[in-house]
mmCIF file with all atom_site columns, C-alpha atoms in Angstrom:
data_model
loop_
_atom_site.group_PDB
_atom_site.id
_atom_site.type_symbol
_atom_site.label_atom_id
_atom_site.label_alt_id
_atom_site.label_comp_id
_atom_site.label_asym_id
_atom_site.label_entity_id
_atom_site.label_seq_id
_atom_site.pdbx_PDB_ins_code
_atom_site.Cartn_x
_atom_site.Cartn_y
_atom_site.Cartn_z
_atom_site.occupancy
_atom_site.B_iso_or_equiv
_atom_site.pdbx_formal_charge
_atom_site.auth_seq_id
_atom_site.auth_comp_id
_atom_site.auth_asym_id
_atom_site.auth_atom_id
_atom_site.pdbx_PDB_model_num
ATOM 1   C CA . MET A 1 1   ? 150.059 44.319 43.322 1.00 0.00 ? 1   MET A CA 1
ATOM 2   C CA . SER A 1 2   ? 152.084 46.706 41.181 1.00 0.00 ? 2   SER A CA 1
ATOM 3   C CA . LYS A 1 3   ? 153.557 45.742 37.798 1.00 0.00 ? 3   LYS A CA 1
ATOM 4   C CA . GLN A 1 4   ? 157.062 45.732 39.309 1.00 0.00 ? 4   GLN A CA 1
ATOM 5   C CA . GLU A 1 5   ? 155.975 43.450 42.162 1.00 0.00 ? 5   GLU A CA 1
ATOM 6   C CA . ALA A 1 6   ? 154.308 41.084 39.685 1.00 0.00 ? 6   ALA A CA 1
ATOM 7   C CA . LYS A 1 7   ? 157.478 41.057 37.569 1.00 0.00 ? 7   LYS A CA 1
ATOM 8   C CA . ASP A 1 8   ? 159.594 40.302 40.651 1.00 0.00 ? 8   ASP A CA 1
ATOM 9   C CA . VAL A 1 9   ? 157.331 37.377 41.601 1.00 0.00 ? 9   VAL A CA 1
ATOM 10  C CA . GLU A 1 10  ? 157.540 36.040 38.034 1.00 0.00 ? 10  GLU A CA 1
ATOM 11  C CA . GLN A 1 11  ? 161.358 36.309 38.013 1.00 0.00 ? 11  GLN A CA 1
ATOM 12  C CA . GLU A 1 12  ? 161.527 34.538 41.357 1.00 0.00 ? 12  GLU A CA 1
ATOM 13  C CA . ALA A 1 13  ? 159.351 31.689 40.024 1.00 0.00 ? 13  ALA A CA 1
ATOM 14  C CA . ILE A 1 14  ? 161.536 31.373 36.922 1.00 0.00 ? 14  ILE A CA 1
ATOM 15  C CA . GLY A 1 15  ? 164.627 31.330 39.135 1.00 0.00 ? 15  GLY A CA 1
ATOM 16  C CA . GLN A 1 16  ? 163.090 28.602 41.296 1.00 0.00 ? 16  GLN A CA 1
ATOM 17  C CA . GLU A 1 17  ? 162.220 26.507 38.217 1.00 0.00 ? 17  GLU A CA 1
ATOM 18  C CA . GLY A 1 18  ? 165.795 26.896 36.985 1.00 0.00 ? 18  GLY A CA 1
ATOM 19  C CA . ALA A 1 19  ? 167.179 25.825 40.351 1.00 0.00 ? 19  ALA A CA 1
ATOM 20  C CA . GLU A 1 20  ? 164.915 22.766 40.411 1.00 0.00 ? 20  GLU A CA 1
ATOM 21  C CA . PHE A 1 21  ? 166.067 21.833 36.880 1.00 0.00 ? 21  PHE A CA 1
ATOM 22  C CA . LEU A 1 22  ? 169.756 22.120 37.890 1.00 0.00 ? 22  LEU A CA 1
ATOM 23  C CA . GLU A 1 23  ? 169.302 20.067 41.051 1.00 0.00 ? 23  GLU A CA 1
ATOM 24  C CA . GLN A 1 24  ? 168.989 16.906 38.952 1.00 0.00 ? 24  GLN A CA 1
ATOM 25  C CA . PHE A 1 25  ? 172.574 17.503 37.773 1.00 0.00 ? 25  PHE A CA 1
ATOM 26  C CA . ALA A 1 26  ? 174.018 18.297 41.232 1.00 0.00 ? 26  ALA A CA 1
ATOM 27  C CA . GLY A 1 27  ? 177.819 18.088 41.228 1.00 0.00 ? 27  GLY A CA 1
ATOM 28  C CA . GLU A 1 28  ? 178.049 16.870 37.635 1.00 0.00 ? 28  GLU A CA 1
ATOM 29  C CA . GLY A 1 29  ? 181.271 17.845 35.892 1.00 0.00 ? 29  GLY A CA 1
ATOM 30  C CA . THR A 1 30  ? 183.154 18.855 39.055 1.00 0.00 ? 30  THR A CA 1
ATOM 31  C CA . ALA A 1 31  ? 184.713 15.482 39.978 1.00 0.00 ? 31  ALA A CA 1
ATOM 32  C CA . GLU A 1 32  ? 188.023 16.298 38.285 1.00 0.00 ? 32  GLU A CA 1
ATOM 33  C CA . ILE A 1 33  ? 188.384 19.649 40.058 1.00 0.00 ? 33  ILE A CA 1
ATOM 34  C CA . THR A 1 34  ? 190.416 18.363 43.001 1.00 0.00 ? 34  THR A CA 1
ATOM 35  C CA . GLN A 1 35  ? 191.779 20.366 45.936 1.00 0.00 ? 35  GLN A CA 1
ATOM 36  C CA . ALA A 1 36  ? 195.113 20.628 44.094 1.00 0.00 ? 36  ALA A CA 1
ATOM 37  C CA . ALA A 1 37  ? 193.357 22.464 41.242 1.00 0.00 ? 37  ALA A CA 1
ATOM 38  C CA . VAL A 1 38  ? 191.904 25.300 43.333 1.00 0.00 ? 38  VAL A CA 1
ATOM 39  C CA . ALA A 1 39  ? 193.531 28.257 45.042 1.00 0.00 ? 39  ALA A CA 1
ATOM 40  C CA . THR A 1 40  ? 193.354 28.028 48.819 1.00 0.00 ? 40  THR A CA 1
ATOM 41  C CA . PRO A 1 41  ? 192.900 31.515 50.240 1.00 0.00 ? 41  PRO A CA 1
ATOM 42  C CA . TRP A 1 42  ? 195.444 32.546 52.854 1.00 0.00 ? 42  TRP A CA 1
ATOM 43  C CA . LEU A 1 43  ? 194.458 35.344 55.213 1.00 0.00 ? 43  LEU A CA 1
ATOM 44  C CA . SER A 1 44  ? 197.676 37.164 55.988 1.00 0.00 ? 44  SER A CA 1
ATOM 45  C CA . ILE A 1 45  ? 198.702 40.190 57.987 1.00 0.00 ? 45  ILE A CA 1
ATOM 46  C CA . MET A 1 46  ? 200.499 42.617 55.708 1.00 0.00 ? 46  MET A CA 1
ATOM 47  C CA . GLN A 1 47  ? 203.786 43.819 57.194 1.00 0.00 ? 47  GLN A CA 1
ATOM 48  C CA . ASP A 1 48  ? 206.240 46.535 56.177 1.00 0.00 ? 48  ASP A CA 1
ATOM 49  C CA . ARG A 1 49  ? 208.452 44.004 54.383 1.00 0.00 ? 49  ARG A CA 1
ATOM 50  C CA . THR A 1 50  ? 205.561 42.190 52.658 1.00 0.00 ? 50  THR A CA 1
ATOM 51  C CA . GLN A 1 51  ? 205.940 42.454 48.866 1.00 0.00 ? 51  GLN A CA 1
ATOM 52  C CA . HIS A 1 52  ? 202.412 43.829 48.426 1.00 0.00 ? 52  HIS A CA 1
ATOM 53  C CA . VAL A 1 53  ? 203.195 46.667 50.847 1.00 0.00 ? 53  VAL A CA 1
ATOM 54  C CA . ILE A 1 54  ? 206.561 47.349 49.174 1.00 0.00 ? 54  ILE A CA 1
ATOM 55  C CA . ASP A 1 55  ? 204.792 47.468 45.781 1.00 0.00 ? 55  ASP A CA 1
ATOM 56  C CA . GLY A 1 56  ? 202.206 49.927 47.169 1.00 0.00 ? 56  GLY A CA 1
ATOM 57  C CA . LEU A 1 57  ? 199.262 47.549 46.636 1.00 0.00 ? 57  LEU A CA 1
ATOM 58  C CA . CYS A 1 58  ? 198.133 47.812 50.260 1.00 0.00 ? 58  CYS A CA 1
ATOM 59  C CA . ASP A 1 59  ? 199.129 49.283 53.603 1.00 0.00 ? 59  ASP A CA 1
ATOM 60  C CA . ALA A 1 60  ? 200.897 47.451 56.390 1.00 0.00 ? 60  ALA A CA 1
ATOM 61  C CA . GLY A 1 61  ? 198.775 46.357 59.335 1.00 0.00 ? 61  GLY A CA 1
ATOM 62  C CA . VAL A 1 62  ? 195.774 44.977 57.433 1.00 0.00 ? 62  VAL A CA 1
ATOM 63  C CA . TRP A 1 63  ? 194.435 41.509 56.618 1.00 0.00 ? 63  TRP A CA 1
ATOM 64  C CA . ARG A 1 64  ? 194.608 40.431 52.966 1.00 0.00 ? 64  ARG A CA 1
ATOM 65  C CA . ASN A 1 65  ? 193.050 37.481 51.132 1.00 0.00 ? 65  ASN A CA 1
ATOM 66  C CA . SER A 1 66  ? 195.714 35.893 48.903 1.00 0.00 ? 66  SER A CA 1
ATOM 67  C CA . ALA A 1 67  ? 193.196 34.254 46.544 1.00 0.00 ? 67  ALA A CA 1
ATOM 68  C CA . THR A 1 68  ? 191.226 37.401 45.737 1.00 0.00 ? 68  THR A CA 1
ATOM 69  C CA . GLY A 1 69  ? 193.778 40.101 46.560 1.00 0.00 ? 69  GLY A CA 1
ATOM 70  C CA . GLU A 1 70  ? 191.077 41.771 48.642 1.00 0.00 ? 70  GLU A CA 1
ATOM 71  C CA . VAL A 1 71  ? 192.254 43.892 51.570 1.00 0.00 ? 71  VAL A CA 1
ATOM 72  C CA . LEU A 1 72  ? 189.982 42.994 54.473 1.00 0.00 ? 72  LEU A CA 1
ATOM 73  C CA . GLY A 1 73  ? 190.938 45.809 56.854 1.00 0.00 ? 73  GLY A CA 1
ATOM 74  C CA . LYS A 1 74  ? 192.269 45.659 60.393 1.00 0.00 ? 74  LYS A CA 1
ATOM 75  C CA . THR A 1 75  ? 189.566 43.306 61.694 1.00 0.00 ? 75  THR A CA 1
ATOM 76  C CA . ILE A 1 76  ? 188.178 40.045 60.370 1.00 0.00 ? 76  ILE A CA 1
ATOM 77  C CA . ARG A 1 77  ? 185.449 37.813 61.782 1.00 0.00 ? 77  ARG A CA 1
ATOM 78  C CA . VAL A 1 78  ? 186.224 34.100 61.504 1.00 0.00 ? 78  VAL A CA 1
ATOM 79  C CA . ILE A 1 79  ? 184.826 30.736 62.504 1.00 0.00 ? 79  ILE A CA 1
ATOM 80  C CA . PRO A 1 80  ? 187.751 28.388 63.213 1.00 0.00 ? 80  PRO A CA 1
ATOM 81  C CA . ILE A 1 81  ? 187.171 24.939 61.717 1.00 0.00 ? 81  ILE A CA 1
ATOM 82  C CA . ALA A 1 82  ? 190.488 23.132 62.290 1.00 0.00 ? 82  ALA A CA 1
ATOM 83  C CA . PHE A 1 83  ? 193.830 23.668 64.020 1.00 0.00 ? 83  PHE A CA 1
ATOM 84  C CA . LYS A 1 84  ? 197.209 22.067 63.392 1.00 0.00 ? 84  LYS A CA 1
ATOM 85  C CA . VAL A 1 85  ? 200.806 22.448 64.592 1.00 0.00 ? 85  VAL A CA 1
ATOM 86  C CA . ILE A 1 86  ? 203.176 22.643 61.610 1.00 0.00 ? 86  ILE A CA 1
ATOM 87  C CA . TRP A 1 87  ? 206.837 23.134 60.807 1.00 0.00 ? 87  TRP A CA 1
ATOM 88  C CA . ASN A 1 88  ? 207.188 26.222 58.620 1.00 0.00 ? 88  ASN A CA 1
ATOM 89  C CA . GLU A 1 89  ? 210.266 26.279 56.356 1.00 0.00 ? 89  GLU A CA 1
ATOM 90  C CA . ARG A 1 90  ? 211.382 29.703 55.140 1.00 0.00 ? 90  ARG A CA 1
ATOM 91  C CA . ASP A 1 91  ? 213.841 30.545 52.377 1.00 0.00 ? 91  ASP A CA 1
ATOM 92  C CA . ALA A 1 92  ? 217.215 31.491 53.887 1.00 0.00 ? 92  ALA A CA 1
ATOM 93  C CA . GLY A 1 93  ? 217.535 34.523 51.596 1.00 0.00 ? 93  GLY A CA 1
ATOM 94  C CA . THR A 1 94  ? 214.046 36.000 51.310 1.00 0.00 ? 94  THR A CA 1
ATOM 95  C CA . GLY A 1 95  ? 212.408 34.716 54.490 1.00 0.00 ? 95  GLY A CA 1
ATOM 96  C CA . LYS A 1 96  ? 209.359 33.611 52.487 1.00 0.00 ? 96  LYS A CA 1
ATOM 97  C CA . THR A 1 97  ? 207.652 30.306 53.219 1.00 0.00 ? 97  THR A CA 1
ATOM 98  C CA . VAL A 1 98  ? 208.800 27.586 50.843 1.00 0.00 ? 98  VAL A CA 1
ATOM 99  C CA . GLN A 1 99  ? 207.014 24.644 52.453 1.00 0.00 ? 99  GLN A CA 1
ATOM 100 C CA . ASN A 1 100 ? 205.075 23.515 55.503 1.00 0.00 ? 100 ASN A CA 1
ATOM 101 C CA . HIS A 1 101 ? 205.870 20.116 56.998 1.00 0.00 ? 101 HIS A CA 1
ATOM 102 C CA . GLU A 1 102 ? 204.256 17.723 59.428 1.00 0.00 ? 102 GLU A CA 1
ATOM 103 C CA . PRO A 1 103 ? 206.231 17.932 62.703 1.00 0.00 ? 103 PRO A CA 1
ATOM 104 C CA . GLY A 1 104 ? 208.877 15.186 62.721 1.00 0.00 ? 104 GLY A CA 1
ATOM 105 C CA . SER A 1 105 ? 208.517 14.454 58.995 1.00 0.00 ? 105 SER A CA 1
ATOM 106 C CA . ILE A 1 106 ? 211.969 15.824 58.106 1.00 0.00 ? 106 ILE A CA 1
ATOM 107 C CA . GLN A 1 107 ? 215.319 15.694 59.869 1.00 0.00 ? 107 GLN A CA 1
ATOM 108 C CA . LEU A 1 108 ? 216.398 19.030 61.337 1.00 0.00 ? 108 LEU A CA 1
ATOM 109 C CA . LYS A 1 109 ? 219.779 20.307 62.450 1.00 0.00 ? 109 LYS A CA 1
ATOM 110 C CA . ALA A 1 110 ? 219.865 22.283 65.709 1.00 0.00 ? 110 ALA A CA 1
ATOM 111 C CA . ILE A 1 111 ? 222.213 25.279 65.813 1.00 0.00 ? 111 ILE A CA 1
ATOM 112 C CA . PRO A 1 112 ? 222.671 26.743 69.318 1.00 0.00 ? 112 PRO A CA 1
ATOM 113 C CA . ILE A 1 113 ? 222.063 30.475 69.685 1.00 0.00 ? 113 ILE A CA 1
ATOM 114 C CA . LYS A 1 114 ? 224.073 32.267 72.364 1.00 0.00 ? 114 LYS A CA 1
ATOM 115 C CA . GLY A 1 115 ? 221.818 33.568 75.137 1.00 0.00 ? 115 GLY A CA 1
ATOM 116 C CA . LYS A 1 116 ? 218.736 31.659 73.938 1.00 0.00 ? 116 LYS A CA 1
ATOM 117 C CA . ASN A 1 117 ? 217.125 28.568 75.440 1.00 0.00 ? 117 ASN A CA 1
ATOM 118 C CA . PHE A 1 118 ? 216.058 27.182 72.082 1.00 0.00 ? 118 PHE A CA 1
ATOM 119 C CA . PRO A 1 119 ? 218.341 26.461 69.117 1.00 0.00 ? 119 PRO A CA 1
ATOM 120 C CA . LYS A 1 120 ? 217.770 27.620 65.546 1.00 0.00 ? 120 LYS A CA 1
ATOM 121 C CA . MET A 1 121 ? 216.371 24.699 63.546 1.00 0.00 ? 121 MET A CA 1
ATOM 122 C CA . ILE A 1 122 ? 217.651 24.230 59.979 1.00 0.00 ? 122 ILE A CA 1
ATOM 123 C CA . ASN A 1 123 ? 216.649 21.855 57.201 1.00 0.00 ? 123 ASN A CA 1
ATOM 124 C CA . PRO A 1 124 ? 220.133 20.509 56.324 1.00 0.00 ? 124 PRO A CA 1
ATOM 125 C CA . GLU A 1 125 ? 219.017 19.599 52.793 1.00 0.00 ? 125 GLU A CA 1
ATOM 126 C CA . THR A 1 126 ? 218.074 23.201 51.915 1.00 0.00 ? 126 THR A CA 1
ATOM 127 C CA . GLY A 1 127 ? 219.817 25.353 54.520 1.00 0.00 ? 127 GLY A CA 1
ATOM 128 C CA . ASN A 1 128 ? 216.463 26.999 55.328 1.00 0.00 ? 128 ASN A CA 1
ATOM 129 C CA . LYS A 1 129 ? 215.242 27.861 58.812 1.00 0.00 ? 129 LYS A CA 1
ATOM 130 C CA . VAL A 1 130 ? 212.318 25.828 60.160 1.00 0.00 ? 130 VAL A CA 1
ATOM 131 C CA . ASP A 1 131 ? 210.001 27.096 62.917 1.00 0.00 ? 131 ASP A CA 1
ATOM 132 C CA . GLU A 1 132 ? 207.178 25.326 64.691 1.00 0.00 ? 132 GLU A CA 1
ATOM 133 C CA . THR A 1 133 ? 203.980 27.330 64.394 1.00 0.00 ? 133 THR A CA 1
ATOM 134 C CA . PHE A 1 134 ? 200.189 27.051 64.083 1.00 0.00 ? 134 PHE A CA 1
ATOM 135 C CA . LEU A 1 135 ? 197.903 26.679 61.081 1.00 0.00 ? 135 LEU A CA 1
ATOM 136 C CA . TYR A 1 136 ? 194.161 27.369 61.264 1.00 0.00 ? 136 TYR A CA 1
ATOM 137 C CA . ALA A 1 137 ? 191.426 26.559 58.761 1.00 0.00 ? 137 ALA A CA 1
ATOM 138 C CA . VAL A 1 138 ? 188.692 29.174 59.127 1.00 0.00 ? 138 VAL A CA 1
ATOM 139 C CA . VAL A 1 139 ? 185.561 30.395 57.385 1.00 0.00 ? 139 VAL A CA 1
ATOM 140 C CA . LEU A 1 140 ? 185.036 34.142 57.045 1.00 0.00 ? 140 LEU A CA 1
ATOM 141 C CA . ALA A 1 141 ? 181.844 34.769 59.016 1.00 0.00 ? 141 ALA A CA 1
ATOM 142 C CA . ASP A 1 142 ? 180.868 37.624 56.683 1.00 0.00 ? 142 ASP A CA 1
ATOM 143 C CA . ALA A 1 143 ? 181.717 35.708 53.474 1.00 0.00 ? 143 ALA A CA 1
ATOM 144 C CA . PRO A 1 144 ? 181.058 31.993 54.044 1.00 0.00 ? 144 PRO A CA 1
ATOM 145 C CA . GLU A 1 145 ? 180.720 31.490 50.290 1.00 0.00 ? 145 GLU A CA 1
ATOM 146 C CA . MET A 1 146 ? 184.535 31.831 50.108 1.00 0.00 ? 146 MET A CA 1
ATOM 147 C CA . GLY A 1 147 ? 184.832 28.395 51.729 1.00 0.00 ? 147 GLY A CA 1
ATOM 148 C CA . PHE A 1 148 ? 187.817 27.498 53.845 1.00 0.00 ? 148 PHE A CA 1
ATOM 149 C CA . CYS A 1 149 ? 190.671 29.972 54.295 1.00 0.00 ? 149 CYS A CA 1
ATOM 150 C CA . LEU A 1 150 ? 194.000 29.405 56.051 1.00 0.00 ? 150 LEU A CA 1
ATOM 151 C CA . ILE A 1 151 ? 195.729 31.533 58.667 1.00 0.00 ? 151 ILE A CA 1
ATOM 152 C CA . GLN A 1 152 ? 199.296 30.782 59.690 1.00 0.00 ? 152 GLN A CA 1
ATOM 153 C CA . ALA A 1 153 ? 200.714 32.297 62.872 1.00 0.00 ? 153 ALA A CA 1
ATOM 154 C CA . SER A 1 154 ? 203.967 34.145 62.227 1.00 0.00 ? 154 SER A CA 1
ATOM 155 C CA . MET A 1 155 ? 206.758 33.841 64.762 1.00 0.00 ? 155 MET A CA 1
ATOM 156 C CA . GLY A 1 156 ? 206.183 37.455 65.823 1.00 0.00 ? 156 GLY A CA 1
ATOM 157 C CA . SER A 1 157 ? 202.508 36.796 66.557 1.00 0.00 ? 157 SER A CA 1
ATOM 158 C CA . LEU A 1 158 ? 202.901 33.360 68.174 1.00 0.00 ? 158 LEU A CA 1
ATOM 159 C CA . GLY A 1 159 ? 202.253 34.688 71.684 1.00 0.00 ? 159 GLY A CA 1
ATOM 160 C CA . THR A 1 160 ? 198.965 36.265 70.589 1.00 0.00 ? 160 THR A CA 1
ATOM 161 C CA . PHE A 1 161 ? 197.880 33.083 68.821 1.00 0.00 ? 161 PHE A CA 1
ATOM 162 C CA . LYS A 1 162 ? 198.759 31.037 71.938 1.00 0.00 ? 162 LYS A CA 1
ATOM 163 C CA . ARG A 1 163 ? 196.424 33.283 73.951 1.00 0.00 ? 163 ARG A CA 1
ATOM 164 C CA . TRP A 1 164 ? 193.733 32.742 71.295 1.00 0.00 ? 164 TRP A CA 1
ATOM 165 C CA . ASN A 1 165 ? 194.292 28.970 71.553 1.00 0.00 ? 165 ASN A CA 1
ATOM 166 C CA . ALA A 1 166 ? 193.712 29.203 75.310 1.00 0.00 ? 166 ALA A CA 1
ATOM 167 C CA . LEU A 1 167 ? 190.445 31.070 74.680 1.00 0.00 ? 167 LEU A CA 1
ATOM 168 C CA . LEU A 1 168 ? 189.384 28.528 72.037 1.00 0.00 ? 168 LEU A CA 1
ATOM 169 C CA . ARG A 1 169 ? 189.917 25.693 74.520 1.00 0.00 ? 169 ARG A CA 1
ATOM 170 C CA . ALA A 1 170 ? 188.056 27.490 77.312 1.00 0.00 ? 170 ALA A CA 1
ATOM 171 C CA . GLN A 1 171 ? 184.760 28.081 75.481 1.00 0.00 ? 171 GLN A CA 1
ATOM 172 C CA . ILE A 1 172 ? 181.632 26.378 76.757 1.00 0.00 ? 172 ILE A CA 1
ATOM 173 C CA . LEU A 1 173 ? 178.162 25.915 75.359 1.00 0.00 ? 173 LEU A CA 1
ATOM 174 C CA . PRO A 1 174 ? 175.056 27.320 77.097 1.00 0.00 ? 174 PRO A CA 1
ATOM 175 C CA . ASN A 1 175 ? 174.453 23.882 78.671 1.00 0.00 ? 175 ASN A CA 1
ATOM 176 C CA . GLY A 1 176 ? 177.935 23.975 80.272 1.00 0.00 ? 176 GLY A CA 1
ATOM 177 C CA . SER A 1 177 ? 179.619 21.396 78.032 1.00 0.00 ? 177 SER A CA 1
ATOM 178 C CA . LYS A 1 178 ? 182.884 22.106 76.218 1.00 0.00 ? 178 LYS A CA 1
ATOM 179 C CA . ALA A 1 179 ? 182.278 23.943 72.941 1.00 0.00 ? 179 ALA A CA 1
ATOM 180 C CA . PRO A 1 180 ? 183.572 22.569 69.627 1.00 0.00 ? 180 PRO A CA 1
ATOM 181 C CA . LEU A 1 181 ? 186.198 24.661 67.867 1.00 0.00 ? 181 LEU A CA 1
ATOM 182 C CA . PHE A 1 182 ? 183.630 25.971 65.357 1.00 0.00 ? 182 PHE A CA 1
ATOM 183 C CA . ALA A 1 183 ? 180.966 26.981 67.915 1.00 0.00 ? 183 ALA A CA 1
ATOM 184 C CA . TYR A 1 184 ? 181.611 30.726 67.893 1.00 0.00 ? 184 TYR A CA 1
ATOM 185 C CA . VAL A 1 185 ? 182.541 33.614 65.628 1.00 0.00 ? 185 VAL A CA 1
ATOM 186 C CA . TRP A 1 186 ? 185.825 35.303 66.596 1.00 0.00 ? 186 TRP A CA 1
ATOM 187 C CA . GLU A 1 187 ? 186.959 38.818 65.790 1.00 0.00 ? 187 GLU A CA 1
ATOM 188 C CA . LEU A 1 188 ? 190.685 39.056 65.044 1.00 0.00 ? 188 LEU A CA 1
ATOM 189 C CA . SER A 1 189 ? 192.032 42.593 65.119 1.00 0.00 ? 189 SER A CA 1
ATOM 190 C CA . ILE A 1 190 ? 195.482 43.758 64.131 1.00 0.00 ? 190 ILE A CA 1
ATOM 191 C CA . GLY A 1 191 ? 196.997 46.090 66.673 1.00 0.00 ? 191 GLY A CA 1
ATOM 192 C CA . ASP A 1 192 ? 194.767 44.717 69.404 1.00 0.00 ? 192 ASP A CA 1
ATOM 193 C CA . ASP A 1 193 ? 196.579 42.014 71.358 1.00 0.00 ? 193 ASP A CA 1
ATOM 194 C CA . GLN A 1 194 ? 193.378 40.038 71.907 1.00 0.00 ? 194 GLN A CA 1
ATOM 195 C CA . ALA A 1 195 ? 190.992 37.795 70.070 1.00 0.00 ? 195 ALA A CA 1
ATOM 196 C CA . ARG A 1 196 ? 187.377 38.231 71.106 1.00 0.00 ? 196 ARG A CA 1
ATOM 197 C CA . ASN A 1 197 ? 184.274 36.135 70.509 1.00 0.00 ? 197 ASN A CA 1
#
């Protein structure tokens, strides 16, 4: 064994001893760090009108992690953990999300739109538009240490996310039984109208 190999083995043993020492204090001191005290990463598709694109911080047509600011490229690999239908309220002036609501939790005002089958839904208390959309909790397959991240389907991408939902529901396990939502890793690509597993 070379000197370097011996040193590496020694460092590994020291690291193991340190880990064993810390295990007796598992979780200590973290009880007060609630979910409200941490930043939840949002994985968003950057668009031409996104502030980060306007400011020149990234290009349009890429995924970006809101918590780290990291640009993830055109393709991400995710493991979906949870799915929820939400009401997304957007500021009437800027179009930015101001709040997400449980469906039916607020009163909405329907404003008919000529030539459309569905009315525009408005929160009468704020004057903001409210759309029904999808929210996903996912884990980045290539960075599971990040924990849970959120993806919200925009109105422009709703059709694509509906097709993904159909694929999520159709997955089966090798034994033929219906797969749980988190059974597979999915590749989500911008510019490609498909989600693949």
